[in-house]
Amino acid sequence: MSSPDIAGILDKSKELDQLRKEQEDVLIEINKMHKKLQTTPEVVEKPGDNSLAKLKTLYVHAKDLSESEVNVSNLLLSQLDALLPSGPPGQPRRRMEGTEQKRKRMKSDSDISRMSPSVRSQLELFASLKGEQVAARVMVTQEDAEKEEWLVVKVLHFDKETRELEVLDEEPGDDEEGGGQRKYKLPMTAIIPFPKRTDPSSAQDFPTGRHVLAVYPGTTALYKATVVNGHRKRKTDEYLLEFDDDEEDGALPQRVVPFHKVVALPDGHRQ
């Protein structure tokens, strides 16, 4: 093993250590923002507040650092593989392939264990959604044009490596192509978990005037709505909402929607 080879490995190791230190610093900032939003959620309503934008920037930075760490780790593995002696002549190819697959699985598990606690907990949350109904942003075709819609779907599977969810729209379609149930593969950013219907205390309380995304009564589609009552009625745990573009006789009717079918309006919502 030559000195330049060793020096290259040491340089990559230092780079890996630096990336992990930066991840820890970003995680500290993310936790500070989480604590701020938990203790004073009303701060985001103040004009000029950039708390949510700052939090998004921190998450993007954390994601970039995590991806860089994976890339550096892959380079280190390649350098080490090139320096390690090859197996004895005549060693069965099948066995070598099996070892390689095992190494890949071990690397994948290691990647997950090295993630920051916030990213790891997010992956665990999405993995726990299997069999649950969630809100999903999908593209649907209407009159030969694609349109973005939010629908209630059921989670079939979550792939931690690709970070994609396979979901099922259980409501039969009304188009000309069979009208059957549809499956989608969606990124985590296109999914919003609903509050647990068995645990009202886990749901967020939206104040009067807050814009939300809610399931329109009698459908499996979600639309933008405005909260009419300041707090849920504790006896029934329902919201009183006015949906956009739901005008009847020149006025917006007030609709009752269960708390577990109401979520925060996503940034940049279009519908």
Coordinates of N, CA and C in Angstrom, one line a residue, residues 16-30 61-67 69 114-116 119:
L16 N -15.2 13.3 5.8 CA -16.4 12.7 6.4 C -16.7 13.2 7.8
D17 N -15.6 13.3 8.6 CA -15.7 13.9 9.9 C -16.3 15.3 9.9
Q18 N -15.8 16.1 9.0 CA -16.3 17.5 8.9 C -17.8 17.5 8.5
L19 N -18.2 16.6 7.6 CA -19.6 16.6 7.2 C -20.5 16.2 8.4
R20 N -20.0 15.3 9.2 CA -20.8 14.9 10.3 C -21.0 16.0 11.4
K21 N -19.8 16.7 11.5 CA -19.9 17.8 12.5 C -20.9 18.9 12.0
E22 N -20.8 19.2 10.7 CA -21.8 20.2 10.1 C -23.2 19.7 10.3
Q23 N -23.4 18.4 10.1 CA -24.8 17.8 10.3 C -25.3 18.1 11.7
E24 N -24.4 17.8 12.7 CA -24.8 18.0 14.1 C -25.1 19.5 14.4
D25 N -24.3 20.4 13.8 CA -24.6 21.9 13.9 C -26.0 22.2 13.4
V26 N -26.3 21.7 12.2 CA -27.6 22.0 11.5 C -28.7 21.4 12.3
L27 N -28.5 20.2 12.9 CA -29.5 19.6 13.7 C -29.8 20.4 14.9
I28 N -28.8 21.0 15.5 CA -29.0 21.9 16.7 C -29.9 23.0 16.3
E29 N -29.6 23.7 15.2 CA -30.4 24.8 14.7 C -31.9 24.4 14.4
I30 N -32.0 23.2 13.8 CA -33.4 22.7 13.5 C -34.2 22.5 14.8
H61 N -30.4 22.0 3.7 CA -29.0 21.9 4.0 C -28.7 20.6 4.6
A62 N -29.5 20.1 5.6 CA -29.3 18.8 6.2 C -29.4 17.7 5.2
K63 N -30.3 17.8 4.2 CA -30.4 16.8 3.2 C -29.2 16.8 2.3
D64 N -28.7 18.0 1.9 CA -27.5 18.1 1.1 C -26.3 17.5 1.8
L65 N -26.2 17.7 3.1 CA -25.0 17.2 3.9 C -25.1 15.7 4.0
S66 N -26.3 15.2 4.1 CA -26.5 13.7 4.2 C -26.1 13.0 2.9
E67 N -26.5 13.7 1.8 CA -26.2 13.1 0.5 C -24.7 13.2 0.2
E69 N -22.4 13.1 2.6 CA -21.8 12.0 3.4 C -21.9 10.7 2.7
R114 N -26.5 6.4 10.4 CA -25.7 7.6 10.4 C -26.5 8.9 10.2
M115 N -27.8 8.8 9.8 CA -28.6 10.0 9.6 C -28.8 10.7 10.9
S116 N -29.1 12.0 10.8 CA -29.4 12.8 11.9 C -30.7 12.3 12.6
V119 N -34.0 13.3 10.7 CA -34.2 12.6 9.5 C -34.6 11.2 9.7

